[in-house]
Coordinates of C-alpha atoms in Angstrom, one line a residue:
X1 CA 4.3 -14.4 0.4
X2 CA 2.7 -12.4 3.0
X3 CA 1.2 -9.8 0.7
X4 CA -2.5 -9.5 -0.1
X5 CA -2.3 -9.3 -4.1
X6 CA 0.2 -10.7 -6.5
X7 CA -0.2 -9.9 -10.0
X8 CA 2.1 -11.1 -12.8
X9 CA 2.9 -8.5 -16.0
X10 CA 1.2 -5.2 -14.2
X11 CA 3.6 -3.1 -14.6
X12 CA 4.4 -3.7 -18.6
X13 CA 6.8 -7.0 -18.0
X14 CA 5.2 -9.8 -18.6
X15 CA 7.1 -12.2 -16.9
X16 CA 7.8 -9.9 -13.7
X17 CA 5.4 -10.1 -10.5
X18 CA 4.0 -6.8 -8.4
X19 CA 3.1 -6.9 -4.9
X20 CA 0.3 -4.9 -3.0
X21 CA -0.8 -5.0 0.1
X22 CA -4.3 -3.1 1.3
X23 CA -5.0 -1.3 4.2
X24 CA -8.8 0.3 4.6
X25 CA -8.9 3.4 7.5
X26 CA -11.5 5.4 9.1
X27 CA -10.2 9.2 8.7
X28 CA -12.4 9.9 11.9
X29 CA -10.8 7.3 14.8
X30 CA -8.7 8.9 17.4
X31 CA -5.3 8.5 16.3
X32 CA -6.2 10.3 13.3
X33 CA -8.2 13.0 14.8
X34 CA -4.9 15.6 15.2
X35 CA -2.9 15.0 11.7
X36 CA -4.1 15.8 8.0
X37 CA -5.8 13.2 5.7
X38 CA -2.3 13.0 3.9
X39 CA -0.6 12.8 6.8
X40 CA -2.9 9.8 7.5
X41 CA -2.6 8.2 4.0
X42 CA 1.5 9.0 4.1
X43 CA 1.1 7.1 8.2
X44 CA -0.4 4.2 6.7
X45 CA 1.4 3.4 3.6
X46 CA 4.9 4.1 5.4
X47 CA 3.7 1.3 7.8
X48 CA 2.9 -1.6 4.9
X49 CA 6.0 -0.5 3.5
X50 CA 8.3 -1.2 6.8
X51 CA 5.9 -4.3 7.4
X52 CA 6.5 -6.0 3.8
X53 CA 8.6 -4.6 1.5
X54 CA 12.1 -6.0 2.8
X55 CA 10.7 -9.2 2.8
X56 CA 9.3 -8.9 -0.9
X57 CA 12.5 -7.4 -1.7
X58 CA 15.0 -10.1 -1.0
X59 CA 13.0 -12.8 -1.3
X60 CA 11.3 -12.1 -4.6
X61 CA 13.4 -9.1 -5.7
X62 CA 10.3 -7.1 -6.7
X63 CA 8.7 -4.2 -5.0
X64 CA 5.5 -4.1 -2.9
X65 CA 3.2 -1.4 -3.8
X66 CA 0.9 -0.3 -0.4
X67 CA -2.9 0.4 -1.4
X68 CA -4.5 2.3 1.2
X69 CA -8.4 3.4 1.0
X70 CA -10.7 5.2 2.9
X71 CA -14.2 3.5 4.6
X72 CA -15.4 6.4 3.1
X73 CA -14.5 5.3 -0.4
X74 CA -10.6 7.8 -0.8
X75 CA -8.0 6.0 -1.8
X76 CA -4.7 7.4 -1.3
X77 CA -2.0 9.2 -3.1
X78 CA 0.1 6.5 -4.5
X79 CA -2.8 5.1 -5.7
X80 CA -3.8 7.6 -7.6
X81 CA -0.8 7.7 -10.0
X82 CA -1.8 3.9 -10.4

């Protein structure tokens, strides 16, 4: 799998495997200089999802859970409800 983490039982099924895939960002480079910091976060996590989750979809019917962090040390939205 093309995925960065794989972690069997996370989210309360023992048997069942999550997928996560990390991105780190710098809030300052240029192609964030003219959006929000969520706009940013929402930017990077839609593009792991396009990149990974059909994939970890049909071929391990499971979903694939984009973590997305700041070089300053943020992490991002979805992450937090982790």
């Amino acid at each position: 799998m093309l995925t960065d983490i794989k972690a069997v039982g996370f989210w309360n099924c023992s048997r069942q495997s999550a997928f996560f895939d990390g991105r780190i960002f710098n809030p300052t480079e240029y192609s964030c200089c003219n959006q929000s910091l969520y706009a940013c976060y929402d930017h990077h996590e839609l593009e792991k999802r396009h990149l990974y989750e059909d994939t970890v979809i049909l071929v391990e019917n499971r979903c694939c859970t984009p973590l997305v962090f700041l070089t300053s040390g943020g992490i991002g939205p979805l992450l937090q409800i982790l």
